[in-house]
Structure formats: structure tokens, C-alpha cells
Amino acid sequence: MKQLVVVWSLAIVCAPAFARAQGPPRPAADAAAVDEGIPIDSPLVRARCGSCHKSDDKGRMTRISYRRATPENWERTIKRMVALNHATLTPDDARGILKYLTDHNGLAPEELRPIAYEGERRAVEYSYTADETTANLCTSCHTMARVLSERRTKEEWELLIAMHRGYYPLVDTQPMNGGQGFMRSGGRGGRGGRGAEPRPTPTAQTAPAPGDSASDRPPDERHPIERALEHLEKALPFVTSEWSAWSAAMQSPKLAGRWAVVGSQVGAGPIYGVVTVAADASAPDTFTTEIRYTVARTGESVTRSGKAFVFTGYQWRGRATDWRETLFVERDWKQMWGRWFTGAYDETGIDVTLTRMTSEPIVLGASVSAVKTGSNAQAVRIFGANLPASVRPDDIGFGQGVKVSRVVGARPDELSIEVDVSPTAPVGARDVSIAGAVKPAIFVVYDKIDGIRVVPQAGMARVGGAVYPKQLQQFQAVGISNGPDGKPDTADDLNLGIVDVKWSLEEYPATFGDDDAQYVGVLDQKGLFTPNVDGPNPKRTGNRNNIGDVWVVAEVPASTLRARAHLLVTVPLYMNWFADEVK
């Protein structure tokens, strides 16, 4: 398997295969739900899926017509149909079905925007506050964003829960009981530990009488599944105004052209370059790409070529060499944003924003993120597009106290200059202006480094290399200036970007006699942590695995500046249900 992703066992957004695709006739009371279905017009979907999913006289197919989802969620469903239900599909069939279902039974941009991080394989802290019961139930096994990547009819949400209870019987007594520790069958377990008395089967909540206050209402004794179902049906309905509007306005995006890319990679810093997009006649909404960018801090040049599909008119899914791309195409087709990522666990990534280029000059960024007061002949490279081929020092402005002393070289995509910074230059961000183009806050002027911070403040790696792949963790140290007020941790603090530090590991005393720092792995002087191999280690007491907790420490040489972050080194991802490979 080429790509492994951090996905735990229960795939809650997969369409249920456990329940029959064609159920009994629906009663008249369900006529409104039937009318919600989306007709399936694709001969391919009908031919490959129709043996199980029957069509009615309006072209609606059981199960399929009553669900909307992201490309990743539809992909999981297709994979499960092949793996468990013996659907026979060629790769071209699978791609065609995925494209059709995502375009016609997908999510609107505003439905996806809050959870775009899921498709970007980004590790974020996310709290679903709309309903605690639903959040506790679903996040026991996977992200809440996977649930929010779906829209279903009332019956489809019920059948989804039925699939979980059919495939994974323990869910009734573990995640799906909301931590209450009871079974409808009267089994034992729960908060009281082994042998605890079973909780009686709950009954539906009694409706409060008119005028009753909240304190007078009886507690909601319904099973957490019932409470979650009620919430899902209301919060994530099949029919929404957002989808109605988008499905009417959606069209194939016209993205061919040159796009300026600005990005940031932990450990490497900002990147600047150009992505050339060309329409591919092999299939609708298909594009080829040529990517060229420079790592600003080191000057390293990177070139990649790739191919991408756009689903639902705005969801870019691409692959360039061994990097995957997940981008959100804005409705005006002038900007795309998202993440490029690689690694066995998608852990290495670049946050990117692509802006459509015109003939006007554009400034993307600089090779430095901060310049010190009193410095002379400071070398700075300015990255952009359509920059003037002939430029004088006076044509480039940086504001108070910063003067361009010399133009070393000029190209349409890069200017090399030297700047002098006055000892009395005010500290703070500086805009740059060149040939009518302005880039706000291209760098900051500072007088001293008051502190450093390690990013991320909490990281995770997975041992591997013997049986399972390793998950790496990249760190970086950024400098902090207290800003004009001279006080730490205030609104005017200045981020000085990546600073050079000495990296080391220290013991994180989680248990008595800890020796994790000796065995968990190695941290190089670029801030990249590589974990040790998986499997028992005979050199450790008790033949333990090479897992544990450590501090990642950064120190600025010849100073007292020091910072640290917590690193958890844990076991491999032993089970990976339906890795995402949308491309």
C-alpha cells in the first residue's frame, strides 16, 4: 500500500453494506423522504452498481440516491463494495463512478470549508460542540470531520448505525454507549468495572409540559445512539440550501494558466514559485501540472510534474511525483488553497496558496523573514512574477529606516538586493513596493531576539522500519521579539521566523526510571526526528518496544535562549481501514 493514513477502524461515513441494498417497500409516510432522492443518470453507475442497488421509475437507486459525500468518503464506499460485497470494477470503472457520484452527490463548498483539513490529511485539534453525545460516540474511532463529510436522509443515518452494529457488535457496549456502560441485552460492564450491575434499558424522554422549566424536565434516558441519530438527522440533512444552490451553479472549472504559489513547510520555511496548469483532454475536469518553486531560506529549487482531477467543481485532488495535493478552488477561479503532502503517514506537508497570475507584477515574498536594526549590506532576495528587468535602488521601498543600497541582479521572478537598516529604524513589519506592486509585511525589523519557540509544541512519531513504516516528526525553532512595547506575550510581539539552533533530546519523566531518550530515535540538527525500529528491544528492561515520551530541546548557540516541545513516540498504525488515494 503506497499511502498509509491515520484512520482508525470504524469508517462511520461508509454507506452500509450490512443492510440490504433494496429494502422492503416504503410506507406512504416515507413518501417525502423518497422524493428527496437524486436520480442517477450514469450508465456506468447503473451497470456496475445496479445488481444490488435497484432503480425506481424516477431513476433513483436505493442507498446511493439518498446520500451525499466527499471524494474520500465515496472512495471508501467503493473500496468496501469491492472488498466485502465482491463488486467487480476495473480501475477506470472505479474512477468513473467516483467522479460521477462526487459531482452529483457531493458536498457544497460551504459544507466542506469548515472541515477541509480532513482531506488535507492535516493534524489539527477540533472540537465538535454542537452535540456532545454525537461527538463522543463518533470520535471514539475516527475524526468527527469524517461524519461531517456526509449528508444523508433520516433512513440513511439509521442504516448507517445499523451497519456499525452489524459489523462491529461491541460498539453497543463501548463507543456507542457514550461511556455509560450498558447493553440493551442486559450484559455487564461499564463504569463500575468488571462485574458491575447492568444499567436498565433506557426509555424515551418524556416530553415536558407547557411552561415547564429546564430544571423540571426529566433526564434524557434514551440510548446515546438514539440521541445521536436525532442530532445527525437535524444537523446533517440530505437536502440543504447550500447544496441546492451549488448543484445549480456548478460548472467545470477553467483553471489552465500560470499560478503563483506561496507556501510554508515546517523546518524549511516559506516557498515561492509558479504552478503551470494545463487542461488534459483525456477526461473532463482533468489537468496536468508543472510545479517550480524555491525554498526561500536555503535557495533550493524544486521541480515536479503531476496530474489532478477536480471533483464537484472545486475539490482539487492531484499527485505530483510522490506528493499528493488537496486544494480548495475558490468560486471565482482566481485562488486555490490547501496542502501538498507526502510520507508514509502523510506527515510531511506544505501549506500552499495558489493565485492566478496576470501580466501585472506580483511580489510573493523574501528570502528573509526578519532583518536586524543597524545591519548593513544585508542580502535579500525578493521572489515574484513579472518583476521589472531593470530596476534602481530608489524603485524599491521598504518604509522607515530600511534603504536599498544596491541591486545585485534582476529577473522576472527574482530580485537580488542589499539593504541597509538604520540603528534607529522602528521595529515592526515592513511592506515592500516594486513597480506598483505591494507586498504587505514582507519581513519584520527587530532589535533583538527575546525568546524562541519550538513548533509544533506537541508532536507525534511512530516507530517502524522492520514491519511497518516510520512516521517522522519535523520541528522548527522560531525567534520572538517582544516588539515595540518590550513586553512578552502581547499583541505586538514579532515572529522572526526560523532561527538556527542546536537540537537535542531530553528525558520526559513519565514513569519511574524512564530511559526513553536512549531508545526512541534520533533528532538531527535540522530538527527532523526519525524514530527507532518497531518491535521488542532486548536492550530495554522487560524487552520493551522503542516507544516513549521525550522533550525536544532547541538552544540558540552562545546565548541563554532555550525552548522545548513534547514528543510522543508511539506504535505503528497496525490497522488502516481504506487508505485514501483519491487522485
Coordinates of C-alpha atoms in Angstrom, one line a residue:
M1 CA 0.0 0.0 0.0
K2 CA 1.6 3.2 -1.1
Q3 CA -0.1 5.6 1.2
L4 CA -1.0 5.0 4.8
V5 CA -3.1 7.5 6.6
V6 CA -4.0 7.9 10.2
V7 CA -7.5 6.4 10.1
W8 CA -8.9 4.3 12.9
S9 CA -11.1 1.3 12.5
L10 CA -14.8 2.3 12.2
A11 CA -15.4 4.1 9.0
I12 CA -18.6 5.8 10.0
V13 CA -19.2 7.6 6.7
C14 CA -19.2 4.5 4.6
A15 CA -22.6 3.6 3.1
P16 CA -23.8 0.5 5.0
A17 CA -23.2 -2.8 3.2
F18 CA -24.6 -4.7 6.0
A19 CA -28.2 -3.7 5.3
R20 CA -29.9 -4.9 2.1
A21 CA -29.4 -2.5 -0.8
Q22 CA -33.1 -2.9 -1.7
G23 CA -35.3 -2.8 1.4
P24 CA -39.0 -3.5 1.8
P25 CA -41.5 -1.1 0.2
R26 CA -41.6 2.2 2.0
P27 CA -44.8 3.2 3.7
A28 CA -46.7 6.2 2.5
A29 CA -45.5 8.2 5.5
D30 CA -42.0 8.0 4.0
A31 CA -43.0 9.5 0.6
A32 CA -41.4 12.8 1.4
A33 CA -38.0 11.0 2.1
V34 CA -38.3 9.2 -1.2
D35 CA -38.9 12.4 -3.1
E36 CA -35.5 13.7 -1.7
G37 CA -33.5 11.2 -3.7
I38 CA -31.1 12.3 -6.5
P39 CA -31.7 10.4 -9.8
I40 CA -28.6 8.5 -11.1
D41 CA -28.2 9.1 -14.8
S42 CA -24.8 7.5 -15.3
P43 CA -24.9 4.3 -17.3
L44 CA -21.7 3.2 -15.7
V45 CA -23.1 3.5 -12.2
R46 CA -26.3 1.8 -13.2
A47 CA -24.4 -1.1 -14.8
R48 CA -21.8 -1.7 -12.1
C49 CA -23.9 -0.9 -9.0
G50 CA -27.4 -1.8 -10.3
S51 CA -27.3 -5.5 -9.4
C52 CA -27.6 -4.6 -5.7
H53 CA -28.9 -1.0 -5.8
K54 CA -32.2 -1.1 -7.6
S55 CA -33.7 1.9 -9.5
D56 CA -37.2 3.2 -9.3
D57 CA -39.3 4.8 -12.1
K58 CA -37.6 8.1 -11.4
G59 CA -34.1 6.8 -11.8
R60 CA -33.3 6.9 -8.1
M61 CA -31.1 4.0 -6.9
T62 CA -31.5 2.5 -3.4
R63 CA -29.0 3.8 -0.9
I64 CA -26.9 5.7 -3.5
S65 CA -29.5 8.4 -4.3
Y66 CA -30.1 9.3 -0.6
R67 CA -26.5 10.2 0.4
R68 CA -24.0 12.9 -0.4
A69 CA -20.3 12.8 0.5
T70 CA -16.8 13.9 -0.2
P71 CA -14.5 12.2 -2.7
E72 CA -12.7 10.4 0.1
N73 CA -15.9 9.1 1.6
W74 CA -17.3 7.8 -1.7
E75 CA -13.9 6.2 -2.3
R76 CA -14.1 4.3 1.0
T77 CA -17.5 3.0 0.0
I78 CA -16.3 1.9 -3.4
K79 CA -13.4 0.1 -1.9
R80 CA -15.6 -1.7 0.6
M81 CA -18.1 -2.7 -2.1
V82 CA -15.2 -4.4 -3.9
A83 CA -13.6 -5.9 -0.8
L84 CA -16.7 -7.2 1.0
N85 CA -19.5 -7.3 -1.5
H86 CA -17.5 -8.6 -4.4
A87 CA -18.3 -5.8 -6.8
T88 CA -16.3 -6.2 -10.0
L89 CA -14.7 -3.0 -11.1
T90 CA -11.7 -2.0 -13.2
P91 CA -9.6 1.0 -12.1
D92 CA -11.2 3.0 -14.9
D93 CA -14.7 2.0 -13.7
A94 CA -13.9 3.0 -10.1
R95 CA -12.6 6.4 -11.2
G96 CA -15.6 7.0 -13.3
I97 CA -18.0 6.0 -10.6
L98 CA -16.1 8.1 -8.0
K99 CA -16.2 11.1 -10.3
Y100 CA -19.9 10.9 -11.1
L101 CA -21.0 10.3 -7.5
T102 CA -18.8 13.1 -6.1
D103 CA -20.0 15.6 -8.8
H104 CA -23.7 14.7 -8.5
N105 CA -24.0 13.5 -4.8
G106 CA -21.2 15.6 -3.3
L107 CA -20.9 18.5 -0.8
A108 CA -21.3 22.2 -1.5
P109 CA -18.2 24.4 -0.9
E110 CA -19.7 25.9 2.2
E111 CA -20.5 22.5 3.6
L112 CA -16.9 21.3 3.2
R113 CA -15.0 24.5 4.0
P114 CA -15.0 24.1 7.8
I115 CA -13.6 20.5 7.6
A116 CA -11.2 20.9 4.6
Y117 CA -8.4 19.7 6.9
E118 CA -9.7 16.2 6.7
G119 CA -9.0 15.8 3.0
E120 CA -5.7 17.6 3.5
R121 CA -4.6 14.9 6.0
R122 CA -3.8 17.7 8.5
A123 CA -3.4 17.0 12.2
V124 CA -5.5 19.6 14.0
E125 CA -7.3 20.0 17.2
Y126 CA -11.0 20.1 16.5
S127 CA -13.9 20.1 19.0
Y128 CA -17.4 19.5 17.8
T129 CA -19.6 21.5 20.2
A130 CA -23.0 21.1 18.5
D131 CA -23.7 17.9 20.4
E132 CA -21.5 16.2 22.9
T133 CA -23.2 12.8 22.7
T134 CA -22.7 12.6 19.0
A135 CA -19.1 13.8 19.3
N136 CA -18.2 11.2 22.0
L137 CA -19.9 8.4 20.1
C138 CA -18.2 9.1 16.7
T139 CA -14.8 10.2 17.8
S140 CA -14.2 7.1 19.7
C141 CA -12.9 5.6 16.5
H142 CA -12.3 8.3 13.9
T143 CA -12.4 12.1 13.3
M144 CA -15.7 14.0 13.6
A145 CA -14.8 15.5 10.2
R146 CA -15.4 12.2 8.6
V147 CA -19.0 12.3 9.8
L148 CA -19.3 16.0 8.8
S149 CA -18.2 14.9 5.3
E150 CA -21.6 13.3 4.8
R151 CA -25.2 14.3 4.3
R152 CA -28.0 11.7 4.5
T153 CA -31.7 11.2 4.7
K154 CA -33.2 10.1 8.0
E155 CA -33.4 6.5 6.9
E156 CA -29.8 6.5 5.7
W157 CA -28.5 7.7 9.0
E158 CA -30.4 4.9 10.7
L159 CA -29.0 2.4 8.3
L160 CA -25.5 3.7 8.8
I161 CA -25.8 3.0 12.6
A162 CA -27.3 -0.4 11.7
M163 CA -24.1 -1.2 9.6
H164 CA -21.9 -0.3 12.6
R165 CA -23.9 -2.6 14.9
G166 CA -23.9 -5.4 12.4
Y167 CA -20.2 -5.3 11.5
Y168 CA -18.9 -4.3 15.0
P169 CA -21.1 -5.8 17.7
L170 CA -19.0 -4.3 20.5
V171 CA -20.0 -0.8 19.6
D172 CA -23.1 -1.1 21.6
T173 CA -21.2 -1.6 24.8
Q174 CA -18.1 0.6 24.0
P175 CA -18.1 3.7 21.8
M176 CA -21.8 3.8 21.0
N177 CA -23.0 3.7 24.6
G178 CA -21.5 7.2 25.2
G179 CA -19.4 5.9 28.1
Q180 CA -22.5 4.8 30.1
G181 CA -21.5 1.1 30.2
F182 CA -24.8 -0.7 29.4
M183 CA -26.2 -3.1 26.8
R184 CA -29.7 -3.4 25.7
S185 CA -29.4 -7.1 26.2
G186 CA -28.7 -6.5 29.9
G187 CA -25.0 -7.5 29.8
R188 CA -22.4 -6.5 32.4
G189 CA -19.8 -3.8 32.2
G190 CA -19.4 -0.1 32.3
R191 CA -18.2 2.5 34.8
G192 CA -18.2 0.1 37.7
G193 CA -15.7 -2.2 36.0
R194 CA -15.9 -5.9 35.7
G195 CA -19.0 -7.3 37.3
A196 CA -20.8 -4.0 37.7
E197 CA -24.6 -4.2 37.6
P198 CA -26.1 -3.6 34.2
R199 CA -28.0 -0.4 33.6
P200 CA -31.6 -1.0 32.7
T201 CA -32.8 -0.4 29.2
P202 CA -33.5 3.3 28.8
T203 CA -36.8 4.7 27.8
A204 CA -37.6 7.6 25.6
Q205 CA -37.6 11.0 27.3
T206 CA -40.9 12.3 28.5
A207 CA -41.9 15.5 26.8
P208 CA -42.1 18.4 29.2
A209 CA -45.4 20.0 29.8
P210 CA -46.0 23.6 28.6
G211 CA -44.4 26.0 31.0
D212 CA -42.0 23.5 32.5
S213 CA -38.5 24.9 33.1
A214 CA -35.4 23.0 32.1
S215 CA -34.8 22.0 35.6
D216 CA -38.2 20.3 35.8
R217 CA -37.6 18.1 32.8
P218 CA -36.7 14.5 33.3
P219 CA -33.2 13.4 32.3
D220 CA -32.9 12.2 28.7
E221 CA -32.7 8.4 29.3
R222 CA -32.6 7.4 25.6
H223 CA -29.7 5.3 24.3
P224 CA -26.9 7.6 23.1
I225 CA -27.3 6.1 19.6
E226 CA -30.9 7.4 19.6
R227 CA -29.8 10.9 20.7
A228 CA -27.0 10.9 18.2
L229 CA -29.4 9.9 15.4
E230 CA -31.7 12.7 16.2
H231 CA -28.9 15.1 16.1
L232 CA -27.4 13.8 12.8
E233 CA -30.8 13.9 11.1
K234 CA -31.2 17.6 12.0
A235 CA -27.7 18.8 11.7
L236 CA -26.6 17.0 8.6
P237 CA -29.8 16.6 6.5
F238 CA -29.7 15.3 3.0
V239 CA -31.3 18.4 1.5
T240 CA -29.7 21.7 2.3
S241 CA -29.9 25.2 0.8
E242 CA -26.1 25.2 0.2
W243 CA -26.2 22.1 -2.0
S244 CA -29.4 23.2 -3.8
A245 CA -27.6 26.5 -4.8
W246 CA -24.2 24.9 -5.6
S247 CA -25.6 22.0 -7.7
A248 CA -27.4 24.5 -9.8
A249 CA -24.4 26.8 -10.3
M250 CA -21.7 24.2 -10.5
Q251 CA -19.7 24.0 -13.7
S252 CA -16.4 22.6 -14.9
P253 CA -13.6 25.0 -13.7
K254 CA -11.4 26.7 -16.2
L255 CA -8.0 26.5 -14.4
A256 CA -5.5 26.4 -17.2
G257 CA -2.8 29.1 -16.9
R258 CA 0.0 30.1 -14.6
W259 CA -0.5 30.3 -10.8
A260 CA 1.8 31.9 -8.3
V261 CA 2.3 29.6 -5.3
V262 CA 3.2 30.8 -1.8
G263 CA 3.7 28.1 0.8
S264 CA 5.2 27.2 4.2
Q265 CA 6.8 23.9 5.3
V266 CA 7.8 23.2 8.9
G267 CA 11.5 23.0 9.1
A268 CA 12.1 24.6 5.7
G269 CA 10.2 27.8 5.9
P270 CA 8.5 29.7 3.1
I271 CA 8.5 28.5 -0.5
Y272 CA 7.7 30.7 -3.6
G273 CA 7.2 29.7 -7.2
V274 CA 4.9 29.1 -10.1
V275 CA 2.5 26.2 -11.0
T276 CA 1.6 25.9 -14.7
V277 CA -1.8 24.2 -15.1
A278 CA -2.9 22.7 -18.5
A279 CA -6.2 21.1 -19.3
D280 CA -5.9 17.4 -20.1
A281 CA -8.2 16.2 -22.9
S282 CA -8.2 12.6 -21.5
A283 CA -11.1 13.2 -19.2
P284 CA -13.3 16.1 -18.0
D285 CA -12.0 18.3 -15.2
T286 CA -8.5 16.8 -15.6
F287 CA -5.3 18.8 -15.5
T288 CA -1.6 18.4 -15.8
T289 CA 0.8 20.5 -13.7
E290 CA 4.4 21.7 -13.8
I291 CA 5.5 22.9 -10.4
R292 CA 8.6 25.0 -9.8
Y293 CA 9.4 26.7 -6.5
T294 CA 12.3 27.9 -4.4
V295 CA 12.8 27.3 -0.7
A296 CA 13.5 30.9 0.3
R297 CA 15.7 30.2 3.2
T298 CA 18.1 27.9 1.5
G299 CA 17.7 28.7 -2.2
E300 CA 16.9 25.1 -3.0
S301 CA 15.0 24.8 -6.3
V302 CA 12.3 22.1 -6.6
T303 CA 10.6 20.9 -9.8
R304 CA 7.7 18.4 -10.1
S305 CA 5.1 17.4 -12.6
G306 CA 1.8 15.9 -12.0
K307 CA -1.8 15.3 -12.8
A308 CA -5.0 16.3 -11.0
F309 CA -8.8 15.9 -11.0
V310 CA -11.4 18.4 -9.8
F311 CA -14.4 17.0 -8.2
T312 CA -17.7 18.8 -7.6
G313 CA -16.4 21.9 -9.4
Y314 CA -14.0 22.9 -6.6
Q315 CA -12.2 20.0 -5.0
W316 CA -8.7 19.5 -6.4
R317 CA -7.1 16.1 -5.9
G318 CA -3.7 15.7 -7.5
R319 CA -0.4 13.8 -7.4
A320 CA 3.0 15.1 -8.4
T321 CA 5.8 12.5 -8.1
D322 CA 5.3 11.1 -4.6
W323 CA 3.5 14.2 -3.3
R324 CA -0.3 14.3 -3.1
E325 CA -2.3 17.6 -3.5
T326 CA -5.6 18.6 -1.8
L327 CA -6.8 22.0 -2.8
F328 CA -10.0 24.1 -2.4
V329 CA -10.8 26.0 -5.6
E330 CA -12.5 29.3 -4.8
R331 CA -15.6 30.1 -6.8
D332 CA -14.0 32.9 -8.8
W333 CA -11.3 30.5 -10.1
K334 CA -8.7 33.1 -9.0
Q335 CA -7.3 31.3 -5.9
M336 CA -6.7 27.8 -4.7
W337 CA -5.5 26.8 -1.2
G338 CA -4.8 23.6 0.7
R339 CA -1.9 21.3 1.3
W340 CA 0.7 19.2 -0.6
F341 CA 1.8 16.2 1.4
T342 CA 3.9 13.1 1.4
G343 CA 5.3 10.4 3.8
A344 CA 4.1 7.0 4.9
Y345 CA 1.5 8.8 7.2
D346 CA 1.1 12.0 5.2
E347 CA 3.1 13.7 7.9
T348 CA 5.3 15.9 5.7
G349 CA 3.4 18.7 4.1
I350 CA 3.5 22.2 2.7
D351 CA 0.6 24.6 3.3
V352 CA 0.0 26.4 0.0
T353 CA -2.0 29.2 -1.6
L354 CA -2.1 29.5 -5.4
T355 CA -3.1 32.8 -7.0
R356 CA -3.9 33.1 -10.7
M357 CA -1.3 35.2 -12.4
T358 CA -1.9 38.1 -14.9
S359 CA 0.5 40.3 -16.8
E360 CA 0.8 42.6 -13.7
P361 CA 3.9 42.4 -11.5
I362 CA 3.4 40.5 -8.3
V363 CA 5.6 40.2 -5.2
L364 CA 5.4 36.8 -3.4
G365 CA 7.9 37.1 -0.5
A366 CA 11.5 37.4 0.5
S367 CA 14.4 35.2 1.4
V368 CA 14.5 36.5 5.0
S369 CA 11.7 36.9 7.5
A370 CA 13.5 39.4 9.7
V371 CA 16.3 42.0 9.5
K372 CA 18.1 43.5 12.4
T373 CA 18.5 47.2 13.2
G374 CA 22.0 48.5 12.4
S375 CA 22.8 45.9 9.8
N376 CA 24.4 47.0 6.5
A377 CA 24.6 45.3 3.1
Q378 CA 22.0 42.7 4.2
A379 CA 21.5 40.4 1.3
V380 CA 17.8 39.9 0.4
R381 CA 16.1 38.1 -2.5
I382 CA 12.6 39.1 -3.4
F383 CA 10.5 36.5 -5.2
G384 CA 7.7 37.3 -7.5
A385 CA 6.4 37.3 -11.1
N386 CA 6.6 39.8 -13.9
L387 CA 9.1 41.8 -12.0
P388 CA 10.9 44.6 -13.9
A389 CA 14.1 43.6 -15.7
S390 CA 15.7 46.9 -15.0
V391 CA 15.2 48.4 -11.5
R392 CA 17.1 51.0 -9.5
P393 CA 17.5 51.0 -5.7
D394 CA 15.1 54.0 -5.4
D395 CA 12.4 52.0 -7.2
I396 CA 12.2 49.6 -4.2
G397 CA 10.6 50.9 -1.0
F398 CA 10.6 49.3 2.5
G399 CA 9.4 52.1 4.7
Q400 CA 11.1 53.9 7.5
G401 CA 14.7 53.1 8.3
V402 CA 15.3 50.5 5.6
K403 CA 17.0 51.5 2.4
V404 CA 18.1 49.5 -0.7
S405 CA 21.8 50.2 -1.2
R406 CA 22.4 48.0 -4.3
V407 CA 20.5 45.9 -6.8
V408 CA 22.7 42.9 -7.4
G409 CA 20.6 41.2 -10.0
A410 CA 17.1 41.3 -11.6
R411 CA 15.0 38.6 -13.2
P412 CA 11.2 38.5 -13.8
D413 CA 10.8 36.0 -10.9
E414 CA 13.5 37.3 -8.5
L415 CA 15.4 40.4 -7.5
S416 CA 18.6 40.2 -5.6
I417 CA 19.3 43.3 -3.5
E418 CA 21.3 44.6 -0.5
V419 CA 19.6 46.7 2.2
D420 CA 20.9 48.9 5.0
V421 CA 18.9 49.1 8.2
S422 CA 19.3 52.2 10.4
P423 CA 20.2 51.6 14.0
T424 CA 17.2 53.7 14.9
A425 CA 14.7 52.0 12.5
P426 CA 11.4 51.4 14.2
V427 CA 10.8 47.8 14.9
G428 CA 7.8 46.2 13.2
A429 CA 6.6 44.7 9.9
R430 CA 7.7 46.3 6.6
D431 CA 5.8 46.4 3.3
V432 CA 7.7 46.4 0.0
S433 CA 6.7 48.3 -3.1
I434 CA 8.2 47.5 -6.6
A435 CA 6.9 48.8 -9.9
G436 CA 3.4 49.4 -8.4
A437 CA 3.2 46.0 -6.8
V438 CA 3.0 46.0 -2.9
K439 CA 3.5 43.0 -0.6
P440 CA 2.4 43.7 3.0
A441 CA 4.6 42.6 5.8
I442 CA 7.3 41.0 3.7
F443 CA 9.6 40.9 6.7
V444 CA 10.0 42.5 10.1
V445 CA 12.6 44.8 11.6
Y446 CA 13.8 43.8 15.1
D447 CA 16.4 45.0 17.6
K448 CA 17.0 41.7 19.4
I449 CA 15.7 38.2 19.9
D450 CA 13.9 38.0 23.2
G451 CA 12.9 34.3 23.0
I452 CA 12.4 31.3 20.9
R453 CA 9.5 28.8 20.4
V454 CA 9.6 25.2 19.2
V455 CA 6.9 24.4 16.6
P456 CA 4.9 22.2 16.9
Q457 CA 4.7 22.4 20.7
A458 CA 3.5 18.8 20.8
G459 CA 4.5 16.2 18.1
M460 CA 4.0 12.5 17.5
A461 CA 6.1 9.9 15.7
R462 CA 5.6 6.2 15.1
V463 CA 8.3 3.5 15.3
G464 CA 8.8 1.4 12.3
G465 CA 11.1 0.1 9.6
A466 CA 11.0 -3.6 10.4
V467 CA 7.4 -4.4 9.6
Y468 CA 5.6 -1.1 9.4
P469 CA 6.7 2.3 8.0
K470 CA 8.1 5.0 10.3
Q471 CA 6.2 8.2 10.9
L472 CA 8.7 11.1 11.2
Q473 CA 8.2 14.4 13.0
Q474 CA 9.7 17.7 11.9
F475 CA 10.3 20.5 14.3
Q476 CA 11.5 24.1 13.9
A477 CA 12.5 26.9 16.2
V478 CA 11.2 30.4 15.6
G479 CA 12.6 33.6 17.1
I480 CA 10.4 36.0 19.0
S481 CA 10.9 39.7 19.6
N482 CA 8.8 41.5 22.3
G483 CA 8.0 44.2 19.8
P484 CA 7.6 48.0 20.4
D485 CA 6.2 47.7 23.9
G486 CA 9.1 45.5 25.1
K487 CA 6.8 43.1 26.9
P488 CA 6.5 39.3 26.2
D489 CA 3.3 37.6 25.1
T490 CA 1.5 40.7 23.9
A491 CA -0.3 41.6 20.7
D492 CA 2.7 43.4 19.2
D493 CA 5.2 40.5 19.6
L494 CA 7.1 39.9 16.3
N495 CA 7.6 36.4 14.8
L496 CA 11.2 36.4 13.4
G497 CA 10.8 33.2 11.5
I498 CA 13.1 30.2 11.7
V499 CA 16.3 30.6 13.7
D500 CA 19.4 28.4 13.8
V501 CA 19.6 26.3 17.0
K502 CA 21.2 23.3 18.5
W503 CA 18.8 20.4 18.8
S504 CA 18.8 17.7 21.4
L505 CA 16.5 15.2 23.3
E506 CA 15.9 15.1 27.0
E507 CA 14.0 12.7 29.2
Y508 CA 10.4 13.4 29.8
P509 CA 9.8 11.7 33.2
A510 CA 6.5 10.0 32.6
T511 CA 7.3 6.9 34.6
F512 CA 9.8 6.0 37.3
G513 CA 13.3 5.1 36.0
D514 CA 12.5 6.4 32.5
D515 CA 15.1 5.8 29.8
D516 CA 13.0 6.7 26.7
A517 CA 15.6 9.2 25.4
Q518 CA 18.1 6.4 24.8
Y519 CA 15.8 4.3 22.6
V520 CA 13.0 6.2 20.9
G521 CA 15.0 7.6 18.0
V522 CA 17.3 10.3 16.7
L523 CA 16.9 14.1 16.3
D524 CA 19.1 15.6 13.7
Q525 CA 20.4 19.2 13.6
K526 CA 17.7 20.2 11.1
G527 CA 15.0 19.4 13.7
L528 CA 13.9 16.2 12.0
F529 CA 13.1 13.3 14.4
T530 CA 13.5 9.8 13.0
P531 CA 12.0 7.1 15.3
N532 CA 13.7 3.8 16.1
V533 CA 12.6 0.4 14.7
D534 CA 9.4 -1.3 15.7
G535 CA 9.3 -4.5 17.7
P536 CA 10.7 -5.5 21.1
N537 CA 14.1 -4.3 22.0
P538 CA 16.2 -6.8 24.0
K539 CA 18.4 -4.0 25.3
R540 CA 15.5 -2.4 27.2
T541 CA 14.3 -3.6 30.6
G542 CA 11.5 -6.0 30.1
N543 CA 12.2 -6.4 26.4
R544 CA 10.1 -3.3 25.8
N545 CA 9.3 -1.6 22.5
N546 CA 11.2 1.6 21.4
I547 CA 8.3 3.9 22.4
G548 CA 8.1 6.7 25.0
D549 CA 8.0 10.4 25.7
V550 CA 10.8 12.9 25.3
W551 CA 11.5 16.6 25.3
V552 CA 12.7 18.1 22.1
V553 CA 15.0 20.9 23.1
A554 CA 16.2 23.9 21.0
E555 CA 19.1 26.2 22.2
V556 CA 20.5 29.3 20.4
P557 CA 24.3 28.9 20.5
A558 CA 26.2 31.4 22.6
S559 CA 23.1 32.6 24.4
T560 CA 20.7 31.6 27.2
L561 CA 17.7 31.3 24.8
R562 CA 16.1 27.8 25.1
A563 CA 12.8 26.2 24.4
R564 CA 11.3 22.7 24.2
A565 CA 8.4 20.7 22.9
H566 CA 6.9 17.4 23.9
L567 CA 7.3 14.4 21.6
L568 CA 5.3 11.2 21.9
V569 CA 6.8 8.3 20.1
T570 CA 4.2 5.6 19.8
V571 CA 3.4 2.3 18.0
P572 CA 2.7 1.9 14.3
L573 CA -0.7 2.2 12.9
Y574 CA -1.4 -1.5 12.9
M575 CA -4.8 -1.4 11.1
N576 CA -5.7 1.1 8.4
W577 CA -9.2 0.9 7.0
F578 CA -9.5 2.1 3.4
A579 CA -6.5 4.4 2.9
D580 CA -7.4 7.5 0.8
E581 CA -5.9 7.5 -2.6
V582 CA -8.1 10.0 -4.5
K583 CA -6.0 11.3 -7.3

